[in-house]
PDB file of C-alpha atoms in Angstrom:
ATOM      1  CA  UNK A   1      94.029  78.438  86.008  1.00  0.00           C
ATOM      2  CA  UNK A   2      90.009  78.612  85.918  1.00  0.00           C
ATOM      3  CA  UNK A   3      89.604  76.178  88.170  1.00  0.00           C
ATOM      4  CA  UNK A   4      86.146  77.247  90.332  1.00  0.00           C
ATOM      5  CA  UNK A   5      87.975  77.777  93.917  1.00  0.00           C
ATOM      6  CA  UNK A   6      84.992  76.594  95.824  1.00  0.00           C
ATOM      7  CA  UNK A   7      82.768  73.420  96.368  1.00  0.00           C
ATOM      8  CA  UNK A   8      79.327  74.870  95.812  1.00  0.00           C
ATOM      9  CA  UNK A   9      77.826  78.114  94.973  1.00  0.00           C
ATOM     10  CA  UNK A  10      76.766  78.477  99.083  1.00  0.00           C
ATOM     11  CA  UNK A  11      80.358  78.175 100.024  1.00  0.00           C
ATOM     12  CA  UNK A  12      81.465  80.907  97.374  1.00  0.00           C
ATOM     13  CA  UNK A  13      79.444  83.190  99.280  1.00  0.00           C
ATOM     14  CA  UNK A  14      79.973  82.363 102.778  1.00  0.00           C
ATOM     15  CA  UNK A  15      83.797  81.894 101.885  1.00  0.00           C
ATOM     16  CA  UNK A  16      85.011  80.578 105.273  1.00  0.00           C
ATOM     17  CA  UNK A  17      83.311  83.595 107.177  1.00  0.00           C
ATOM     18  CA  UNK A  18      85.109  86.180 104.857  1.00  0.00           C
ATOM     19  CA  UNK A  19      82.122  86.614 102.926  1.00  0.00           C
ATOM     20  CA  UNK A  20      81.235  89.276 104.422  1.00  0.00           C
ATOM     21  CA  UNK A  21      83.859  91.411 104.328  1.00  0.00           C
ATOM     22  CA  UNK A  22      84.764  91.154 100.153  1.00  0.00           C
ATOM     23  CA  UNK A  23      80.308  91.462  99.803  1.00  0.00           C
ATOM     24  CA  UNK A  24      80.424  94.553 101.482  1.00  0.00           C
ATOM     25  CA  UNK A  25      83.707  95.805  99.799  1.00  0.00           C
ATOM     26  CA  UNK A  26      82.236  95.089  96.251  1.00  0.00           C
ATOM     27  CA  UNK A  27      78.915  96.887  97.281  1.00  0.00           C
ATOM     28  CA  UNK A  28      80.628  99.652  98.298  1.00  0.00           C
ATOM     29  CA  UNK A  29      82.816 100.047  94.860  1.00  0.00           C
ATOM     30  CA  UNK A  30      79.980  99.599  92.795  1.00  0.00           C
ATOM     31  CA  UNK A  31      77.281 102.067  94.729  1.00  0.00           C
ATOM     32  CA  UNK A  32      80.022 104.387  94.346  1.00  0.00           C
ATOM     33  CA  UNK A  33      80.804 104.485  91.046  1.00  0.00           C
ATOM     34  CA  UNK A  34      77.093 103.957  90.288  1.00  0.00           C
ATOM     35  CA  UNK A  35      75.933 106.978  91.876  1.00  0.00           C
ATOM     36  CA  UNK A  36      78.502 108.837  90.555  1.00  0.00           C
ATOM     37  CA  UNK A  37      77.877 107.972  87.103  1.00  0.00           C
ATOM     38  CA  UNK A  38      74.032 108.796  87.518  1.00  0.00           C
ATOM     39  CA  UNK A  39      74.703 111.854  89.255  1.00  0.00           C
ATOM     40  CA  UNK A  40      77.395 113.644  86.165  1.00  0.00           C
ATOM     41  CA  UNK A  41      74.752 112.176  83.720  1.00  0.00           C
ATOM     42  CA  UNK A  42      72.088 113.775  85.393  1.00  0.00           C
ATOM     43  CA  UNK A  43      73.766 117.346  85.970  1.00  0.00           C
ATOM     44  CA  UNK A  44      74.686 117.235  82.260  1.00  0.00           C
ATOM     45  CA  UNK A  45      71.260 116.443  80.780  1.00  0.00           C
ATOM     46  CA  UNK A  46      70.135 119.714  83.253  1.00  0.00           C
ATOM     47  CA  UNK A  47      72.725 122.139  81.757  1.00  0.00           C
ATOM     48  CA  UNK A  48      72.598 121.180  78.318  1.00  0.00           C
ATOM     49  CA  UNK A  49      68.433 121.426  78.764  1.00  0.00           C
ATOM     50  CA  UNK A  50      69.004 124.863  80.365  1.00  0.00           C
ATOM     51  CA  UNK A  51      71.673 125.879  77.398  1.00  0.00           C
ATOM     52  CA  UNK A  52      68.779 124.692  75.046  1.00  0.00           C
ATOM     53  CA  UNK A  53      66.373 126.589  76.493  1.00  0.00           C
ATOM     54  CA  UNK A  54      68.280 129.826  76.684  1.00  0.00           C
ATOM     55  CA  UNK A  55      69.024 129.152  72.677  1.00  0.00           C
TER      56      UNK A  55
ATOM     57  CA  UNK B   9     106.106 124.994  69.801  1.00  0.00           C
ATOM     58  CA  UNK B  10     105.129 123.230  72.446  1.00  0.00           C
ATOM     59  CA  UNK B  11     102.484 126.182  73.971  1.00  0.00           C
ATOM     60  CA  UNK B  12     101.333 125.990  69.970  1.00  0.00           C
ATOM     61  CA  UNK B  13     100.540 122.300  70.279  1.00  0.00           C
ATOM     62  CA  UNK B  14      99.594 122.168  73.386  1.00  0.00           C
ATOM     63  CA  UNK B  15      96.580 124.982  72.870  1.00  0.00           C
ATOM     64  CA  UNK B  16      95.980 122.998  69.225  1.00  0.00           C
ATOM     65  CA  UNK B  17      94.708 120.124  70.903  1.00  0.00           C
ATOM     66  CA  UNK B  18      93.757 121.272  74.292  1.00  0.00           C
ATOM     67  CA  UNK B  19      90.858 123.490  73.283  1.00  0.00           C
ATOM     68  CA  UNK B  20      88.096 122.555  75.136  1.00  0.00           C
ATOM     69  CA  UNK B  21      86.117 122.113  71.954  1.00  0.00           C
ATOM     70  CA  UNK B  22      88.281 119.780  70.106  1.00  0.00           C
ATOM     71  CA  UNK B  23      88.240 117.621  73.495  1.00  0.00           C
ATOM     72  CA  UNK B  24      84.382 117.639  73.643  1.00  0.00           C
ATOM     73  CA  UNK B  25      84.133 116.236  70.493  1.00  0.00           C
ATOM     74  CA  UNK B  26      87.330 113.928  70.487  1.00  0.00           C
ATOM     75  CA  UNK B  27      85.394 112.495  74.418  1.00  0.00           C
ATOM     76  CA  UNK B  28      82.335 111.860  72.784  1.00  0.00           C
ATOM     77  CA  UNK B  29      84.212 109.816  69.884  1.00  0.00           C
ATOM     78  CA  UNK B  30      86.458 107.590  72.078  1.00  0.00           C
ATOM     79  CA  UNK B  31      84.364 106.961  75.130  1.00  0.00           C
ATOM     80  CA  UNK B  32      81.610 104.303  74.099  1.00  0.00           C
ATOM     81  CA  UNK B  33      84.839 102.362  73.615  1.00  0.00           C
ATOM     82  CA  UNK B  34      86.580 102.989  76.462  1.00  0.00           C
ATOM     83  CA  UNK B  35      83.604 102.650  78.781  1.00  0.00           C
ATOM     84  CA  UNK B  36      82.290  99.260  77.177  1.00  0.00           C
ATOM     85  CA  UNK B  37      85.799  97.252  76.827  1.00  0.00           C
ATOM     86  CA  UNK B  38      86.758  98.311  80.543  1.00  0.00           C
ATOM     87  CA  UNK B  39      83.315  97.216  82.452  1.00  0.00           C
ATOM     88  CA  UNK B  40      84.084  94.115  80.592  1.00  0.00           C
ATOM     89  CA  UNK B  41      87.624  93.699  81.598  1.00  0.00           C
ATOM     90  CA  UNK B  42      86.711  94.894  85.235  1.00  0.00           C
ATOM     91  CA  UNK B  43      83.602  92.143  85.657  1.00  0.00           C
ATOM     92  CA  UNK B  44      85.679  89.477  84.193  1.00  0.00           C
ATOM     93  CA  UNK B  45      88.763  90.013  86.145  1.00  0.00           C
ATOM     94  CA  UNK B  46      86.209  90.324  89.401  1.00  0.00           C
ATOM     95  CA  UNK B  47      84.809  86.840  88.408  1.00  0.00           C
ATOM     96  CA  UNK B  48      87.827  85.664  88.054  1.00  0.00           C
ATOM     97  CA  UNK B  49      89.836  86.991  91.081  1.00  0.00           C
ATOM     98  CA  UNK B  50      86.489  86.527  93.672  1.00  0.00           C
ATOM     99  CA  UNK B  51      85.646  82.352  92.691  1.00  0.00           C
ATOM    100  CA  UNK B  52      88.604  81.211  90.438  1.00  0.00           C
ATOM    101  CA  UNK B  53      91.490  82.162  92.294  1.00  0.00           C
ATOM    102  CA  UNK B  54      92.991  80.249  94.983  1.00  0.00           C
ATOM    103  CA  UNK B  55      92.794  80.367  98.580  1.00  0.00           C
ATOM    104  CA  UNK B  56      95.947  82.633 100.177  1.00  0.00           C
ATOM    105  CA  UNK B  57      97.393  80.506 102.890  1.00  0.00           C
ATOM    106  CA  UNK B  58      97.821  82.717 105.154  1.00  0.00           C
ATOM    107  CA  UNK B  59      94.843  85.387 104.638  1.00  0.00           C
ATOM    108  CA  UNK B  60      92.211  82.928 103.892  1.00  0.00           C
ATOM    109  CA  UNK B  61      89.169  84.142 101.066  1.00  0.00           C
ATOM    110  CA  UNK B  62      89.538  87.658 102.737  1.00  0.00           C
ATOM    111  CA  UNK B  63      92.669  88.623 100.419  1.00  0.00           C
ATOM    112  CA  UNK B  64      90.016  88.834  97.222  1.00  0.00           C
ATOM    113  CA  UNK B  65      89.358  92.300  98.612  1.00  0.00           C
ATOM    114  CA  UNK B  66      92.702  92.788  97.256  1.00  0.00           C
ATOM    115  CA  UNK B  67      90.863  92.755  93.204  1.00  0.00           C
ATOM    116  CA  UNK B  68      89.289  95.774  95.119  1.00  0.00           C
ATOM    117  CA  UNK B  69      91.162  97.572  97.312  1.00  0.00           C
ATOM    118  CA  UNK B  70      94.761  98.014  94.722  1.00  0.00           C
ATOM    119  CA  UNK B  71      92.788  99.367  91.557  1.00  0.00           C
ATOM    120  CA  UNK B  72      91.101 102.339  94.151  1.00  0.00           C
ATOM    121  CA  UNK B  73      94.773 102.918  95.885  1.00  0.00           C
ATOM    122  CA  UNK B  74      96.620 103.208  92.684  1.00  0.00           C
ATOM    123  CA  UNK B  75      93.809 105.423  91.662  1.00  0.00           C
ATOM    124  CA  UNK B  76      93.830 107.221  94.205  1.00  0.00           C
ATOM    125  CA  UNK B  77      97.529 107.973  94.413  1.00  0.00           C
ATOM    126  CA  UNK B  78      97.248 108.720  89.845  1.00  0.00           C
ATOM    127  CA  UNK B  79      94.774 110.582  89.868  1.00  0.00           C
ATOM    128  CA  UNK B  80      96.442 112.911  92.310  1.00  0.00           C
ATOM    129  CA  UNK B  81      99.285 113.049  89.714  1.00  0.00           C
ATOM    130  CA  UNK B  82      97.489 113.673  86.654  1.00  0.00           C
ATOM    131  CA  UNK B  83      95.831 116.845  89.097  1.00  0.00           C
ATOM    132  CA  UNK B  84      99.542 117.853  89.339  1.00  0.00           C
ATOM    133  CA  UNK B  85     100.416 117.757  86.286  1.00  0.00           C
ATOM    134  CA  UNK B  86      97.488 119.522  84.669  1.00  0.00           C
ATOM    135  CA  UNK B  87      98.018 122.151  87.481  1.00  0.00           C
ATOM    136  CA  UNK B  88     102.034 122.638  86.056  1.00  0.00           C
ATOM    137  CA  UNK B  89     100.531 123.137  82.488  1.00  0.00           C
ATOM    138  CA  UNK B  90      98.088 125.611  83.881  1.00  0.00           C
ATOM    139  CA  UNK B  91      99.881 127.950  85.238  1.00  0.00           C
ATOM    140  CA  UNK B  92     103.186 127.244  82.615  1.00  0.00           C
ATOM    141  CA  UNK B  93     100.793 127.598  79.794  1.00  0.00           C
ATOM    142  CA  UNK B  94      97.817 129.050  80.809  1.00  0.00           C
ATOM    143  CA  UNK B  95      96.010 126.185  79.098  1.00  0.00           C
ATOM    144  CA  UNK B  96      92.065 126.468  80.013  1.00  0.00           C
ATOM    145  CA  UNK B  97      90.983 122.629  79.951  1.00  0.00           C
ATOM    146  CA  UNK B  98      93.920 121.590  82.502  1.00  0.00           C
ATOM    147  CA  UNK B  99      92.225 124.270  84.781  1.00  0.00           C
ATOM    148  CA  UNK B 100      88.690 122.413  83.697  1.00  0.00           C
ATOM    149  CA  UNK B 101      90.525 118.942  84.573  1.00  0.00           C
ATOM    150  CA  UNK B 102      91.713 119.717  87.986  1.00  0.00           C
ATOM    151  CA  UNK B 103      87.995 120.289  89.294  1.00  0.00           C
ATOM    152  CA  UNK B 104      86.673 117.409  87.149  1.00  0.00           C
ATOM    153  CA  UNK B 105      89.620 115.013  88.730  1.00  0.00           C
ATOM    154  CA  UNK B 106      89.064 116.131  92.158  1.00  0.00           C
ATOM    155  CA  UNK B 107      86.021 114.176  93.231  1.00  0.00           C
ATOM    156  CA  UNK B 108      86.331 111.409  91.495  1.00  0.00           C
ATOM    157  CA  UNK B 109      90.184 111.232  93.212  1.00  0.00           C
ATOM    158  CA  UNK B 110      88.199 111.828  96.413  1.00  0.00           C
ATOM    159  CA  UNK B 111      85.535 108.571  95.653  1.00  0.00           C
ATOM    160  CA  UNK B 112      88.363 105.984  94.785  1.00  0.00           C
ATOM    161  CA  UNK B 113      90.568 107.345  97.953  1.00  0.00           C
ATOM    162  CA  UNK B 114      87.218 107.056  99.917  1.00  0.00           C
ATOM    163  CA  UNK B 115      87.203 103.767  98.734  1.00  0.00           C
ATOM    164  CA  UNK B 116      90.916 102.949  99.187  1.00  0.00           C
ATOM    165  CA  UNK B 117      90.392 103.824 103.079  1.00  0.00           C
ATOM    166  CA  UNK B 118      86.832 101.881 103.701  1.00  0.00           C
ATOM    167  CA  UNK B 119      88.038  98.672 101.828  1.00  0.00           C
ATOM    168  CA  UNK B 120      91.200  98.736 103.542  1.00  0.00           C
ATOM    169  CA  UNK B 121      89.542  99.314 106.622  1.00  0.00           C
ATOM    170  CA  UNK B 122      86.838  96.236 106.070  1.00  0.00           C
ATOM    171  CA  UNK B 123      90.103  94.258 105.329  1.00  0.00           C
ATOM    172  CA  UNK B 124      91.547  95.019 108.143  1.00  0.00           C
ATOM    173  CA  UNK B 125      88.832  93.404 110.539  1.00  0.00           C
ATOM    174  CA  UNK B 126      89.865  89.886 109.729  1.00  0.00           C
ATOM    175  CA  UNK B 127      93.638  89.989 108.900  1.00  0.00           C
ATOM    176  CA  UNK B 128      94.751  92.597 111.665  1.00  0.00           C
ATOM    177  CA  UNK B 129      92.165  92.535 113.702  1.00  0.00           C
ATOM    178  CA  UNK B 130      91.737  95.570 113.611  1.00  0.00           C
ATOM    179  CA  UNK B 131      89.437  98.317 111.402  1.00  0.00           C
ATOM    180  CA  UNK B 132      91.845 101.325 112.099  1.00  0.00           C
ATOM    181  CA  UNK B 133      95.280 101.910 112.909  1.00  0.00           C
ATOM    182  CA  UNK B 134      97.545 105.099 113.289  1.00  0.00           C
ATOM    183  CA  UNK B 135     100.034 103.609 110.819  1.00  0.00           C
ATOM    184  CA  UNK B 136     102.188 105.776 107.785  1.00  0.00           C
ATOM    185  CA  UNK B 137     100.574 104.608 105.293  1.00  0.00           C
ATOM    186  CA  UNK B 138      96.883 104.848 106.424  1.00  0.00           C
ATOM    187  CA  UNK B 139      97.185 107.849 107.779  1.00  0.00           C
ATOM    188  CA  UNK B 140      99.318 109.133 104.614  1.00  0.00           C
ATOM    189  CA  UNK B 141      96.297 107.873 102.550  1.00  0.00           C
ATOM    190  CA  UNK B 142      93.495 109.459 105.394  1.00  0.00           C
ATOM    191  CA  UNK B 143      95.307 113.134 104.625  1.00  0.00           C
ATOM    192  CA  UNK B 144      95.016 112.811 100.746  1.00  0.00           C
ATOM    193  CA  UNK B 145      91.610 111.869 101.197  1.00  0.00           C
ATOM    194  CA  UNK B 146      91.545 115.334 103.533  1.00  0.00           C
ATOM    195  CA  UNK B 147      93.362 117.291 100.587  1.00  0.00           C
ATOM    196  CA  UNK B 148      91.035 116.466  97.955  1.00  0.00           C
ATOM    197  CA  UNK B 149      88.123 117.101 100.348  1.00  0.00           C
ATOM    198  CA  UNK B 150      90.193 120.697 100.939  1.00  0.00           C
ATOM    199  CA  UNK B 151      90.557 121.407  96.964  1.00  0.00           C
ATOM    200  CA  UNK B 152      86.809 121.048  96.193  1.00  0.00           C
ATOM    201  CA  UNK B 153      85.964 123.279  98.843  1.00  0.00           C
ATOM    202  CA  UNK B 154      88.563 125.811  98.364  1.00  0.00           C
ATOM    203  CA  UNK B 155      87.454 125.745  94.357  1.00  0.00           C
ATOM    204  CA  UNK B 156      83.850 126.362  95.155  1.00  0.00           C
ATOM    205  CA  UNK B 157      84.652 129.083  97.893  1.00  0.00           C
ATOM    206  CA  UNK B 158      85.171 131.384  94.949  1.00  0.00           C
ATOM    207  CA  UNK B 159      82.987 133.057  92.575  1.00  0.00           C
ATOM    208  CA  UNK B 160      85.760 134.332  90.462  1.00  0.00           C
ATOM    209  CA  UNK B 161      86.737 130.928  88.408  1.00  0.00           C
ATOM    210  CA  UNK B 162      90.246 131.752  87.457  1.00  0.00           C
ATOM    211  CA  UNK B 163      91.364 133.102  90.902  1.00  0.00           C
ATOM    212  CA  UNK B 164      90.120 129.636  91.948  1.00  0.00           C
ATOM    213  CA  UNK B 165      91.675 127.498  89.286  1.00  0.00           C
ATOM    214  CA  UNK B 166      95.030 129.656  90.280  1.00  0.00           C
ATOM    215  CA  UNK B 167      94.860 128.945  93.910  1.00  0.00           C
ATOM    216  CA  UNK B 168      93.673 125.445  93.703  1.00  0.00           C
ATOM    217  CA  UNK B 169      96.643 124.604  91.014  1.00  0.00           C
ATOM    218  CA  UNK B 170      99.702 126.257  93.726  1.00  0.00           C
ATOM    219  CA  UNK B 171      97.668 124.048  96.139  1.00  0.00           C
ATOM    220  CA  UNK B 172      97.441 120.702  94.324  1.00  0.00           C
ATOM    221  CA  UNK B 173     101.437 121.190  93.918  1.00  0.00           C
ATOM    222  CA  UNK B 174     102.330 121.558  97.447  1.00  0.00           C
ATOM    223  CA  UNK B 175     100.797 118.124  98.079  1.00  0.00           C
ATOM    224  CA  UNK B 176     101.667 116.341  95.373  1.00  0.00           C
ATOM    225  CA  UNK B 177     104.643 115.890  97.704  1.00  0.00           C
ATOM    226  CA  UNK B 178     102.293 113.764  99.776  1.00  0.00           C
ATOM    227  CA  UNK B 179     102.297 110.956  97.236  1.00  0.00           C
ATOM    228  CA  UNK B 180     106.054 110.211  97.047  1.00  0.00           C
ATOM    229  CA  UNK B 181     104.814 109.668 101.648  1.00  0.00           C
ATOM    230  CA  UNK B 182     102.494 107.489 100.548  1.00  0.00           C
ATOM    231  CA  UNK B 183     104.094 105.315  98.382  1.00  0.00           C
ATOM    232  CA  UNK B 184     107.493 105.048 100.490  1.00  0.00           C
ATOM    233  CA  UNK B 185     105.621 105.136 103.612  1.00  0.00           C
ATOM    234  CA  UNK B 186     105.935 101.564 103.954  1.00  0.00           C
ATOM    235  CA  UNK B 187     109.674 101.374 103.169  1.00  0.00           C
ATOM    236  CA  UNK B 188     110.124 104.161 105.583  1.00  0.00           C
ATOM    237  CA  UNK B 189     108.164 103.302 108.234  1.00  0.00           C
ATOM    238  CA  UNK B 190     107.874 100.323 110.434  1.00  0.00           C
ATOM    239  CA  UNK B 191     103.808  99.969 109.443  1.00  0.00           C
ATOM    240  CA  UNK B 192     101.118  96.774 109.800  1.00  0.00           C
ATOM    241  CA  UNK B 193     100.493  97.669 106.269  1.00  0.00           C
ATOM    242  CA  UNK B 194     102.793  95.113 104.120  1.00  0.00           C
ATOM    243  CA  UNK B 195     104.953  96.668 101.214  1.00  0.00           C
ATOM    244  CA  UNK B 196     104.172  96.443  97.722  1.00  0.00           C
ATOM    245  CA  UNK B 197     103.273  93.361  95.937  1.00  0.00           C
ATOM    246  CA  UNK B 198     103.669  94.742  92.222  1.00  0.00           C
ATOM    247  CA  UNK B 199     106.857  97.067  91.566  1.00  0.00           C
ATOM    248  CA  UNK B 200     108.431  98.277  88.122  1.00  0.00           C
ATOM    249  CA  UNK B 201     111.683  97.351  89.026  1.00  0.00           C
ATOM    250  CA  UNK B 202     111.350  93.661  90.820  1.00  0.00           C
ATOM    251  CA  UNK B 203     109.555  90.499  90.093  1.00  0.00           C
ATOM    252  CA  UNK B 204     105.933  90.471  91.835  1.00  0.00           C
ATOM    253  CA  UNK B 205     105.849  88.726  94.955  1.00  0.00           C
ATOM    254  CA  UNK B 206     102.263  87.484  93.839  1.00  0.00           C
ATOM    255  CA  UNK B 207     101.646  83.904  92.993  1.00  0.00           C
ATOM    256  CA  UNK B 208     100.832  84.380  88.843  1.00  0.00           C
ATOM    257  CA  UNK B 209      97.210  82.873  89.714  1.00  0.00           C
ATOM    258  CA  UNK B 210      96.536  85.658  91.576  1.00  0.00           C
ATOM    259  CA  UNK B 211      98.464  88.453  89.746  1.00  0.00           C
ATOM    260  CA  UNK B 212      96.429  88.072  86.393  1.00  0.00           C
ATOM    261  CA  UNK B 213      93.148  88.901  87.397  1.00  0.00           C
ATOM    262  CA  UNK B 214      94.775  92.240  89.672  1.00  0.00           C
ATOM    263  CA  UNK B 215      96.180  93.446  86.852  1.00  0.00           C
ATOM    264  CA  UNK B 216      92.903  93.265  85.060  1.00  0.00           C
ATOM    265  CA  UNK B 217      90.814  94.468  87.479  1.00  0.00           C
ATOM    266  CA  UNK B 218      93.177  97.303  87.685  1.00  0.00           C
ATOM    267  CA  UNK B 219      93.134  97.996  83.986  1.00  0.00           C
ATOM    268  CA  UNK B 220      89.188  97.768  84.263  1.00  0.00           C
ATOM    269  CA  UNK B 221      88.824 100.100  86.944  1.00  0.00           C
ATOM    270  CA  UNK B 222      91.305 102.446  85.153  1.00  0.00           C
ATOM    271  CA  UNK B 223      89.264 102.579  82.293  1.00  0.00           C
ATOM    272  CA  UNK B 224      86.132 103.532  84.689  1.00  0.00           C
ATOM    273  CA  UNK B 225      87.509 106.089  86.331  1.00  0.00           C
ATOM    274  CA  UNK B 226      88.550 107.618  83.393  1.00  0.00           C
ATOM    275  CA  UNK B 227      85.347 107.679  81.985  1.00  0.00           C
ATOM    276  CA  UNK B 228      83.707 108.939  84.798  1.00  0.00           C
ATOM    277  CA  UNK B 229      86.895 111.523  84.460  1.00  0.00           C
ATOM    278  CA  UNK B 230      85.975 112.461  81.055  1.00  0.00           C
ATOM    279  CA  UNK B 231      82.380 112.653  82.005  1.00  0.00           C
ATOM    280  CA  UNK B 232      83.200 115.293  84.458  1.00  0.00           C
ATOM    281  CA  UNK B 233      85.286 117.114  82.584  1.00  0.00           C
ATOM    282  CA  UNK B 234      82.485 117.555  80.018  1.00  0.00           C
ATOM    283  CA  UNK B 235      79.932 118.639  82.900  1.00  0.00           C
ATOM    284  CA  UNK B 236      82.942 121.368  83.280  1.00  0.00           C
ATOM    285  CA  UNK B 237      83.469 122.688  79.836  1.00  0.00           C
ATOM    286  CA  UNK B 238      79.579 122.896  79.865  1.00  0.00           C
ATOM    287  CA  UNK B 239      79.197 125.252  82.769  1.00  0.00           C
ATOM    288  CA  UNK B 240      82.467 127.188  81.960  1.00  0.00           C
ATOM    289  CA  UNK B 241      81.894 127.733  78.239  1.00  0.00           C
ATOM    290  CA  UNK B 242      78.175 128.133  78.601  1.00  0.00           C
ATOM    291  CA  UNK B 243      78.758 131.578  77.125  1.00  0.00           C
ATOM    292  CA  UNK B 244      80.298 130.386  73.812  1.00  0.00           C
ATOM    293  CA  UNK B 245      78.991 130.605  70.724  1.00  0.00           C
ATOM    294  CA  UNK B 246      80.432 126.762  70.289  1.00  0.00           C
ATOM    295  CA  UNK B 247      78.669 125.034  72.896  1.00  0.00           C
ATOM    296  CA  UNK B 248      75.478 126.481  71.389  1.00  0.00           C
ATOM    297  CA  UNK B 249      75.978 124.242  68.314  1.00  0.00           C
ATOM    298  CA  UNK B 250      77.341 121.468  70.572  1.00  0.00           C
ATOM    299  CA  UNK B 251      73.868 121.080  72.419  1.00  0.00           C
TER     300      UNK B 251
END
């Protein structure tokens, strides 16, 4: 079952030419939930400095 | 009784604090599923026949579909107790779901897209179930904007609940789309009622990558909820204490 599906590392990347395809896919995913994790953490630290501020 | 417990544990205070208990957990056990079952479905699976090593954007492309499509739901749903029960924090949840619902379908479309290239040959196609998936995409897009076009917060939360349940009926398109319709899109792999047509091999690390990015989006949920119940209970003397 965890058998390593590829002969070397090099191959696991280029997988037969779909490589590029499933890199970009992943990239995508992760920029996006990336960004929006940064971004809500951001906006909250702002509103809970204004609330403090207003205090 | 059930407006009594429903307003018990809905109050936007008791979920603040009951978020900031639970999520660590949440967050930390489903990045770990989600990497593993990546790792796992990218280099340890075997080859599909048929697709070649392009199918792996399947560990990617399912979990933001079946997001996309749930999220939608749970936007229903809170929209139904909103206006049944006037509860505050399902109003809260409908604007904190709709982004995020608007991300993973943005997702859904550009992976499926990308996967397209080298199984159909093509990046686009006019087809049910793309298209069903393109105007979901459109109605979240449409419920942001119709949210922030008012200043008045509970004529918006109003409007934007009536609106969520008129296309809800979208989803039930979407998911029968490719039962209905003759589409290049293939039907579903995974059902509740029938055995998956998915060799076991491959199946495992879907379902955890699924489970993984569930968890995810529902902290990133539950982390825009909070940014909600910040700006809409700013007045309080509660959130004074909370900060």
């Amino acid at each position: 079952m965890f058998n390593f599906a590829f002969n070397s590392f090099e191959e696991a990347i280029y997988m037969n030419g779909h490589g590029i395809y499933v890199w970009i896919v992943l990239f995508i995913v992760v920029s996006c939930i990336t960004i929006f994790f940064i971004t809500y953490r951001k906006k909250i630290q702002k509103i809970k400095k204004k609330l403090n501020e207003s205090n | 009784m059930i407006k009594k417990f429903i307003h018990q544990f809905a109050s936007p205070k008791t979920y603040l604090y009951q978020v900031n208990r639970f999520y660590p957990y949440i967050f930390y056990s489903s990045l770990v599923i989600y990497i593993i079952s990546l790792i796992w479905g990218l280099f340890f699976t075997p080859e599909d026949f048929v697709q070649g090593n392009s199918y792996r954007i399947i560990y990617l492309h399912v979990p933001a579909s079946f997001l996309s499509q749930s999220l939608y739901l749970a936007m229903a749903v809170a929209s139904v107790t909103y206006l049944v029960w006037r509860v505050k924090l399902a109003a809260y949840l409908i604007i904190a779901i709709a982004p995020i619902g608007a991300m993973t379908t943005f997702i859904a479309l550009i992976s499926g897209s990308i996967w397209g290239i080298p199984t159909w040959g093509t990046w686009w196609q006019w087809d049910a179930r793309i298209t069903s998936t393109l105007i979901l995409f459109i109605m979240y897009l449409g419920l942001i904007s119709l949210h922030n076009s008012f200043s008045n917060f509970e004529k918006a939360d109003k409007l934007t609940s009536w609106l969520v349940i008129i296309g809800a009926v979208n989803i039930p398109i979407i998911k029968k789309s490719v039962d209905w319709w003759s589409t290049l899109h293939q039907s579903a792999s995974i059902t509740l009622t029938e055995k998956p047509t998915i060799d076991v091999l491959m199946l495992y690390p879907l379902i955890g990558s699924i489970i993984g990015f569930l968890g995810l989006i529902t902290c990133l949920v539950l982390t825009s909820s909070k940014y909600q119940i910040l700006i809409r209970e700013k007045t309080k003397s509660w959130i004074r204490d909370y900060v």
